XYZ file of C-alpha atoms in Angstrom:
485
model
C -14.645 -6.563 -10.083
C -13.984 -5.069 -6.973
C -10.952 -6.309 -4.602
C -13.082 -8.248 -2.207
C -15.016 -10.015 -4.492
C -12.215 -11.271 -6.133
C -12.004 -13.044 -2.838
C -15.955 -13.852 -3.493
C -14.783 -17.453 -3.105
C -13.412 -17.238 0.462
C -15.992 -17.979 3.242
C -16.771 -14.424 5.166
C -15.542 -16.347 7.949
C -12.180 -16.759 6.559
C -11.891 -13.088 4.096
C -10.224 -10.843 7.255
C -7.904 -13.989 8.151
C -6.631 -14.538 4.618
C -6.544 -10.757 3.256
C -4.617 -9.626 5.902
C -2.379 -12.304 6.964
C -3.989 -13.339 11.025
C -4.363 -15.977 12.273
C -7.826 -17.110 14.982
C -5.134 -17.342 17.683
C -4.350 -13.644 17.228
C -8.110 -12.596 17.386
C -8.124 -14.684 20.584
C -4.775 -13.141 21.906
C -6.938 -9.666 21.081
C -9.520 -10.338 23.347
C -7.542 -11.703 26.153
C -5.650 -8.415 26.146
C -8.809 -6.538 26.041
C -10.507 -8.232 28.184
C -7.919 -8.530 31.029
C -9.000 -8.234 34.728
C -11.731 -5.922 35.289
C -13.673 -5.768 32.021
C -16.998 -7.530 31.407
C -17.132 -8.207 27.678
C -15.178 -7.256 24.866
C -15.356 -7.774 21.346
C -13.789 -7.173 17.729
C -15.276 -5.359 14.719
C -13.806 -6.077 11.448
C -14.613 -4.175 8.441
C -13.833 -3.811 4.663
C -16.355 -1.551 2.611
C -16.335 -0.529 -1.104
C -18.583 1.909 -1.985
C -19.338 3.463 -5.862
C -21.133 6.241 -6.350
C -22.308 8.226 -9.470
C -24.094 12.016 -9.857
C -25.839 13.015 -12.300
C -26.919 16.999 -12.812
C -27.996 19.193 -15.980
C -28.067 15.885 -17.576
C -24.460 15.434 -17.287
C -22.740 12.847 -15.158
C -20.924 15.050 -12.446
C -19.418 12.586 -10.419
C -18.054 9.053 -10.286
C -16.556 7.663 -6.995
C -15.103 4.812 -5.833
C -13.992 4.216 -1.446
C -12.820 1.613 -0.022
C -12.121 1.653 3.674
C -11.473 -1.069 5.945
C -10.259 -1.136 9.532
C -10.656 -3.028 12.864
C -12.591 -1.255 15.858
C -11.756 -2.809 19.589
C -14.459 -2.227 22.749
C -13.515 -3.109 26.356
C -16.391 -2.609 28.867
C -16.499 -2.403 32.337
C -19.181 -1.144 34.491
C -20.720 1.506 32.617
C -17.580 2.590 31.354
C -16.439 1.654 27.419
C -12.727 2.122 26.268
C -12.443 1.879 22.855
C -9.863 1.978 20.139
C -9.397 1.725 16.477
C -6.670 1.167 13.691
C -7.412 1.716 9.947
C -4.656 -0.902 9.522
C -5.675 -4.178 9.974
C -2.291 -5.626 11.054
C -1.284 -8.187 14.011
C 0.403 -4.856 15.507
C -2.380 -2.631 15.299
C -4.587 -5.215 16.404
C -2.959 -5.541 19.805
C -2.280 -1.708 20.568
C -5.844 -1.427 19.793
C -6.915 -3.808 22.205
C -4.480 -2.958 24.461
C -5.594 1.069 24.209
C -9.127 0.055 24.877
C -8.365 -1.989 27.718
C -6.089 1.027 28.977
C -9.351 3.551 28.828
C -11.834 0.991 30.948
C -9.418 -0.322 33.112
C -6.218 0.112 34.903
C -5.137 -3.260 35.928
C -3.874 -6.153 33.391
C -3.630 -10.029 33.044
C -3.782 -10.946 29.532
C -5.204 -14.099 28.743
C -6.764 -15.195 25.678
C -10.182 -16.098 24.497
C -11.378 -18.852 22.612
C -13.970 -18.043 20.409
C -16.037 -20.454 18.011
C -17.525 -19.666 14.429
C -21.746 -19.084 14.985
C -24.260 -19.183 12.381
C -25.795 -15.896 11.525
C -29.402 -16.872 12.016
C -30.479 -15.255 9.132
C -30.178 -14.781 5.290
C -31.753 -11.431 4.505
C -30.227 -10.799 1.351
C -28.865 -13.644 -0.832
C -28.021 -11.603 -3.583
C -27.357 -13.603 -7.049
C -24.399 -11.075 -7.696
C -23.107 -8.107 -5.986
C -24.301 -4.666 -6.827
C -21.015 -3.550 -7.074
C -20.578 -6.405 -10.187
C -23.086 -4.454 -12.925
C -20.894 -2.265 -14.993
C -20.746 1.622 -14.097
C -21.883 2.092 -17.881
C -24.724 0.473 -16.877
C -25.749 2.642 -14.349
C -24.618 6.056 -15.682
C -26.871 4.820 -18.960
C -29.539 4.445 -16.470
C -29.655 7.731 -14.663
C -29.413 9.207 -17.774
C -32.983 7.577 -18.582
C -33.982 8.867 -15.180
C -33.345 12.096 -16.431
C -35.082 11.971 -19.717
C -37.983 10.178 -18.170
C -38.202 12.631 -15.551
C -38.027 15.968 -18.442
C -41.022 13.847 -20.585
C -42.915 14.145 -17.449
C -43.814 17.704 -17.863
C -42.020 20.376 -19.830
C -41.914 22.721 -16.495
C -38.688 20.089 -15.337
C -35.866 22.338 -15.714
C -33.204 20.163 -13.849
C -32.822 16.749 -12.589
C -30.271 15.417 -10.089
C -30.108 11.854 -9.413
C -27.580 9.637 -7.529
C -27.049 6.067 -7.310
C -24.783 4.551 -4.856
C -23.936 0.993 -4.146
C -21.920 -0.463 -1.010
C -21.005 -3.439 0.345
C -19.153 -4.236 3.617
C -17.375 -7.356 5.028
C -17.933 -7.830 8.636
C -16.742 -10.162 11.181
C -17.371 -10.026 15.007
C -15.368 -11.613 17.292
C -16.869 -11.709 20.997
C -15.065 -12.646 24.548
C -18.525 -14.066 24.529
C -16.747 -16.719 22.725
C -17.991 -16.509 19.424
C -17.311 -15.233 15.964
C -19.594 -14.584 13.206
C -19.055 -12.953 9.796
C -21.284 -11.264 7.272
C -21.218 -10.050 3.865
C -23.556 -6.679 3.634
C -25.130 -5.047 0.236
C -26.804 -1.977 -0.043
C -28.265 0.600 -2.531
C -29.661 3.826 -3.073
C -31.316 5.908 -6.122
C -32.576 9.425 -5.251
C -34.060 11.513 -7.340
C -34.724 15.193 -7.380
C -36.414 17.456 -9.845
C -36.693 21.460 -9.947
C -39.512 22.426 -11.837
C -40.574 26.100 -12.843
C -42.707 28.368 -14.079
C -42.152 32.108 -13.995
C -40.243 32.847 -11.339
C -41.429 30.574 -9.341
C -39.586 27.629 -8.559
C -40.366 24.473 -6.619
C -38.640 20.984 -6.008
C -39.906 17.406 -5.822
C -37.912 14.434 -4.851
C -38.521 10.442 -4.412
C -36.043 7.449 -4.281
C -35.561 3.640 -3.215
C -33.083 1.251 -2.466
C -31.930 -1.724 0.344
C -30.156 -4.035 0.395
C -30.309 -5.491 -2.810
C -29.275 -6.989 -6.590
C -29.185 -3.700 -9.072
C -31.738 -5.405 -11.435
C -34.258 -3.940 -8.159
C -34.215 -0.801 -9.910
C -35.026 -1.934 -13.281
C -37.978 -4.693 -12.020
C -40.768 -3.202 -13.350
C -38.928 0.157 -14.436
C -38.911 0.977 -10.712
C -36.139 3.627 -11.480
C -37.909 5.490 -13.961
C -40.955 5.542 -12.218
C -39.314 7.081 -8.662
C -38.012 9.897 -11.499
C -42.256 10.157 -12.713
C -43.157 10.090 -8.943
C -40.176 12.803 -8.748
C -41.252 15.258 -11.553
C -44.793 15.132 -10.031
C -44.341 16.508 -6.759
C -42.084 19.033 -8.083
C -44.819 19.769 -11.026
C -48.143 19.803 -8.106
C -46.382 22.189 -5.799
C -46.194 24.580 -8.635
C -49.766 25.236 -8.048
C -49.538 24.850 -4.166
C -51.344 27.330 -2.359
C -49.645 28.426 1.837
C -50.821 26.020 4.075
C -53.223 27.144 6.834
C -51.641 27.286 10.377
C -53.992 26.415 13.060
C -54.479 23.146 15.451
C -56.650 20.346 13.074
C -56.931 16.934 12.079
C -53.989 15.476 10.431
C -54.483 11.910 8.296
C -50.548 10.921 7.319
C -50.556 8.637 4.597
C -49.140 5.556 4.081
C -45.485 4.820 4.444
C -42.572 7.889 4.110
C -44.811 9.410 7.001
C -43.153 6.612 9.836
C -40.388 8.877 9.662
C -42.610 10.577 12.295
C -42.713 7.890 14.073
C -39.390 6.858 13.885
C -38.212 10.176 14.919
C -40.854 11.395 17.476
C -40.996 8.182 18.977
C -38.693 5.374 18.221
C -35.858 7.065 19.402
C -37.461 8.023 22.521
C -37.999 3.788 22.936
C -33.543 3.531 22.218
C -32.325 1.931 25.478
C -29.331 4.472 26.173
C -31.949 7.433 26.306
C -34.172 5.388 29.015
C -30.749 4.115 31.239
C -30.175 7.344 31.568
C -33.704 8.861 31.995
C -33.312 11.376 29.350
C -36.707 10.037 27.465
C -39.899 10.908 27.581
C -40.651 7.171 28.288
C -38.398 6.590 30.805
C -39.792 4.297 33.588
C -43.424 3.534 31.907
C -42.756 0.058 30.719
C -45.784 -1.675 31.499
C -48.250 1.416 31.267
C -50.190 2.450 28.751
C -48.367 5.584 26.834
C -50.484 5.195 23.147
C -53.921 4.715 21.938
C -55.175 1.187 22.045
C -54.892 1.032 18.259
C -50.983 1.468 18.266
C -49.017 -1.302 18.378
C -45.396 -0.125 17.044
C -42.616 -2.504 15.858
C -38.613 -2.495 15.040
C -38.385 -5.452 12.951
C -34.682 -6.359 11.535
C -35.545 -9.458 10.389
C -37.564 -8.018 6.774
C -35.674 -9.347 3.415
C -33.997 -6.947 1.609
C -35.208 -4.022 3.554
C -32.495 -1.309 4.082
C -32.612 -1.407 7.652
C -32.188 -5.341 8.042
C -29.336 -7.185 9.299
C -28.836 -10.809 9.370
C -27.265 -10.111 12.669
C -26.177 -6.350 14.291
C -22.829 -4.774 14.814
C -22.433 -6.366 17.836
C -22.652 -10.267 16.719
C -26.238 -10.511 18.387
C -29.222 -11.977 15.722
C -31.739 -9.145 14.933
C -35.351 -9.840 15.627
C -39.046 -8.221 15.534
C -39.706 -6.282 18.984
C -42.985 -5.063 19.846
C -41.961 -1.844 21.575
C -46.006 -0.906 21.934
C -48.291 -3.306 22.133
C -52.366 -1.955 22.006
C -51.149 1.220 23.478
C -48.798 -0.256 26.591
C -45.126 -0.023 26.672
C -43.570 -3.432 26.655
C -39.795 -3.123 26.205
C -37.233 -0.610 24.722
C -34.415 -1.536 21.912
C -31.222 -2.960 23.371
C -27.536 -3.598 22.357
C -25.200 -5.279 24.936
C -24.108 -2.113 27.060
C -27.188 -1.162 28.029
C -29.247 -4.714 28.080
C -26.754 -5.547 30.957
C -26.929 -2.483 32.646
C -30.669 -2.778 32.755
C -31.157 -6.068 33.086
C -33.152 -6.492 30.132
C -33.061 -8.781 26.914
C -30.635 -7.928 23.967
C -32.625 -6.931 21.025
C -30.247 -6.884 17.914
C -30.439 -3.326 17.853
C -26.256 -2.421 18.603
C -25.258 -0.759 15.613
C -22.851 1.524 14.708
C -21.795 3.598 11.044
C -18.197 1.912 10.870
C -15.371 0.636 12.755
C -14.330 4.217 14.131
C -17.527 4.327 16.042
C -19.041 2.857 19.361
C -21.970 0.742 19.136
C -25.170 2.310 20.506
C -28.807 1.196 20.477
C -30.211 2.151 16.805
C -33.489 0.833 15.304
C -33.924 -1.046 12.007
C -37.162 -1.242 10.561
C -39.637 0.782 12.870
C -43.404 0.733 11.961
C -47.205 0.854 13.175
C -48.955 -1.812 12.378
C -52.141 -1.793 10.649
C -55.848 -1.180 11.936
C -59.261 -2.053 10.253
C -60.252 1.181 9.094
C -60.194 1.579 4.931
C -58.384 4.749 4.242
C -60.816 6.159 2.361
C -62.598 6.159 5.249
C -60.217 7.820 7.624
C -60.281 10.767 5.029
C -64.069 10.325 4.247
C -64.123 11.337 7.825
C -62.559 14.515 8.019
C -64.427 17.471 7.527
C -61.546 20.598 7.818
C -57.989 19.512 8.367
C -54.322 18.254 6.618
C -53.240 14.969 4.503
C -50.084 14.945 4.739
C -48.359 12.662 2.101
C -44.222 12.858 2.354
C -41.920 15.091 4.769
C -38.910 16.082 3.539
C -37.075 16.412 7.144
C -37.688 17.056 10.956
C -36.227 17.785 14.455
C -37.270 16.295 17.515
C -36.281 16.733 21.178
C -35.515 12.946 22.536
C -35.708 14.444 26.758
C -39.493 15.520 25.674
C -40.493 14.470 22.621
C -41.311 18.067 21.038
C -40.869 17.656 17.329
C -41.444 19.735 14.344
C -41.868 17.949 11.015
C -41.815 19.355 7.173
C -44.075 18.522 5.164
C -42.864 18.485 0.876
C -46.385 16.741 -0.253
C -49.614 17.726 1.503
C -53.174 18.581 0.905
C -56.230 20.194 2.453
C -59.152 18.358 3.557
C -62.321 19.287 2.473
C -65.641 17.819 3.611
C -64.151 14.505 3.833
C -62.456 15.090 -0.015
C -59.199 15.851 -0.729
C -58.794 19.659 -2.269
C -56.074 21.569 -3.246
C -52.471 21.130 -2.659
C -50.709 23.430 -0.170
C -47.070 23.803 0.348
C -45.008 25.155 3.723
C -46.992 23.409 6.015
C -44.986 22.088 9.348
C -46.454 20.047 11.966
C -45.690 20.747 15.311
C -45.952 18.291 18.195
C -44.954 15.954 20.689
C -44.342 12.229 20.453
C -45.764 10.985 23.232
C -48.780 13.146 23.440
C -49.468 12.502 19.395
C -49.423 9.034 20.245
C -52.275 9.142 22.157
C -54.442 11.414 19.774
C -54.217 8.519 16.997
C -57.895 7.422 16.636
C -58.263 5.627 13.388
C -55.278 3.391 11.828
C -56.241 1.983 8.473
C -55.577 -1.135 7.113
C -52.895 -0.083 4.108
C -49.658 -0.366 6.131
C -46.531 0.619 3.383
C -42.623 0.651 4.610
C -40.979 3.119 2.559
C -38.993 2.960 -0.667
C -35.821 2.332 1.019
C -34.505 5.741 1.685
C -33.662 6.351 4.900
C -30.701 7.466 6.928
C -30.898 7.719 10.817
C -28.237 9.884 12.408
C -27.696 10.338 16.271
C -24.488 11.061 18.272
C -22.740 11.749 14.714
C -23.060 8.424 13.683
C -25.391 7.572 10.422
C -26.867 4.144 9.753
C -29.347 2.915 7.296
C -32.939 2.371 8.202
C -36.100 1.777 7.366
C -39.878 3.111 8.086
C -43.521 2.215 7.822
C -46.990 3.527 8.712
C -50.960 2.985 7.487
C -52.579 5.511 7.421
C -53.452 7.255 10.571
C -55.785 9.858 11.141
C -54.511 11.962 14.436
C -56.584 14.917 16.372
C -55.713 18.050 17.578
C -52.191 18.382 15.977
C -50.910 21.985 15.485
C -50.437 22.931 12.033
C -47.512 25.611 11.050
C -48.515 27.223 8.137
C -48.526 30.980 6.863
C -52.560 31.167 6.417
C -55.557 31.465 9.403
């Protein structure tokens, strides 16, 4: 049992208060000293995080870590301009230099005052977990990526090593807003990835699946969920033994479903992030209202999913997350908010202020991004191909957020043959740009998946966990990089 939970008893609303001896009229004194003369909004950002995490390798377990960090993060705003401070002590005295500091950065002038705040309801309840993850014994799961590993070896005998992780979290929050309200949260997460080497000869080639969000540990064992991310693993490692070098050449790409809205998460979604359109670095700056997609994309950030990895009861900035339609039948409606930039713009908050811990600034940061689904079956889509690329899984990507150029990797792909899938083909890279592939979609089928519950969205050094979903698409003209005409 971890320190916090043997406080499982206290309210969230009360954990920061009674662990570390404050009081509400010192969070009130806080913000009153932040918020003196001058500043628009302020607010507090209380955190305590344990995280465990275990590595397995060679079918040895290679590592076995426990964190816990905690700390208080203080934001004064004014104008554009953000001072912000933070103390990994959570004491009355840190508290007020911190607020004080911040205040110092955004503004000059001082008359403290404080601000009474009230406790709000967190709108949601996205993961009422039984238990904590952190409760199931660390025998438990070392025992289970040990079956991971076995499991993944029985696969095929070319599975020469296996490397799995498992890491389990969960953070305290509490907000307190010169908005005048406070609201606390208790946040799980997990994450199993899985990645096998397989080999024959000399050559040598790599396959790698895994899940999570923010969930009970028993997840992984529904169904034996873990063991079959370690099958799912082994294949892609086994099939790209026999992978022949993609073809290079501009052709019809069908993505599958799921992994493959990392695409659009990265090529687009962050192009739709409020901060990038304030400030006119995005390719979609000033086109809300026109039409920047195909009529059959309507796109989505939804924070609101149960148990997804990139869902929040409410985001790091005390606001309730909710499902915005970013594209709507190919027209731009709206772009994701937090508070900064809503203001500045003048447009609705969003949910979407999130940040990786209380050392960092909130910034506008999507959740759970997806297309949603056409009417085409998607054994059409490829029934309709006659030359081009299905590509199944990336394993990574760059884009450029100021134009939208992106080039993707592709770790599971296949040719398409007279509407057929043929052989498998590894190295193949797909080179585009956001907007523009937007508007080439012309089919969406009807099979929308979110991923497993993998992902990890970094920007301006700051990480957070998300989540990503796509139907199958089928999208023309897209330049392939491969090493074959």
């Amino acid at each position: 049992m971890t320190d916090a939970r043997a406080l499982e008893n206290v309210a969230p609303e009360r954990f920061f208060l009674d662990r570390f001896g404050l009081e509400e009229r010192n969070l009130e004194a806080a913000l009153g000293t932040a918020l003196a003369r001058g500043v628009d909004f302020a607010d507090l950002y209380f955190e305590f995080t344990t995280v465990e995490s275990l590595g397995l390798e060679d079918g040895q377990l290679r590592r076995a870590t426990k964190n816990v960090v905690h700390g208080v993060g203080v934001r004064a705003v004014a104008g554009d301009k953000t001072g912000y401070a933070y103390s990994d002590e959570i004491t009355l005295e840190s508290l007020r230099l911190a607020a004080r500091t911040a205040h110092a950065i955004s503004q000059s002038s001082a008359t403290e005052k404080p601000v009474a705040v009230r406790p709000r309801e967190k709108g949601h309840d996205l993961y009422a977990l039984r238990k904590s993850p952190l409760e199931d014994p660390l025998e438990e799961r070392a025992e289970l990526l040990s079956r991971i590993d076995v499991a993944a070896r029985r696969y095929d005998s070319r599975i020469v090593n296996v490397l799995a992780s498992l890491t389990v979290q969960e953070k305290w929050v509490l907000v307190v807003s010169s908005e005048g309200f406070r609201v606390a949260d208790v946040q799980p997460l997990l994450r199993l990835s899985v990645v096998c080497i397989a080999q024959e000869g000399t050559n040598r080639q790599q396959g790698s699946y895994g899940g999570g969000g923010r969930v009970e540990y028993g997840f992984l064992l529904e169904n034996d969920r873990a063991l079959e991310f370690a099958r799912r693993a082994a294949r892609q490692a086994v099939e790209n033994l026999r992978a022949v070098d993609a073809p290079a050449g501009t052709m019809t790409v069908v993505l599958g479903p799921g992994w493959p809205g990392v695409l659009l998460h990265e090529a687009v979604g962050h192009g739709l992030e409020g901060d990038f359109n304030r400030k006119k670095t995005s390719a979609f700056a000033g086109l809300l209202g026109q039409r920047v997609a195909s009529p059959l994309c309507t796109v989505v950030d939804d924070g609101t999913i149960p148990g997804r990895r990139g869902s929040l009861n409410f985001d790091d900035e005390g606001t309730p997350t909710s499902r915005t339609v970013l594209i709507e039948k190919g027209v731009l409606r709206t772009y994701l908010q937090d508070r900064l930039n809503a203001r500045l713009m003048g447009m609705p908050l969003t949910g979407n202020g999130r940040r990786e811990s209380f050392a960092h600034m909130p910034m506008p940061r999507m959740t759970n991004t997806f297309l949603l689904p056409g009417d085409t079956p998607p054994e059409d889509i490829v029934r309709s191909v006659s030359r081009g690329l299905y590509a199944a899984y990336f394993s990574g990507g760059q884009v450029d957020i100021t134009n939208g150029k992106f080039v993707f990797s592709a770790s599971e792909a296949y040719l398409i043959e007279d509407g057929k899938l043929g052989r498998r083909v590894k190295g193949a890279t797909l080179i585009g740009n956001g907007p523009d592939v937007l508007t080439r979609i012309g089919m969406v089928g009807t099979d929308l998946r979110l991923d497993e519950g993998i992902g990890t969205c970094g920007k301006n050094g700051q990480s957070v966990p998300v989540g990503v979903g796509l139907p199958t698409v089928r999208i023309d003209g897209l330049t392939v990089g491969g090493t074959r005409t």
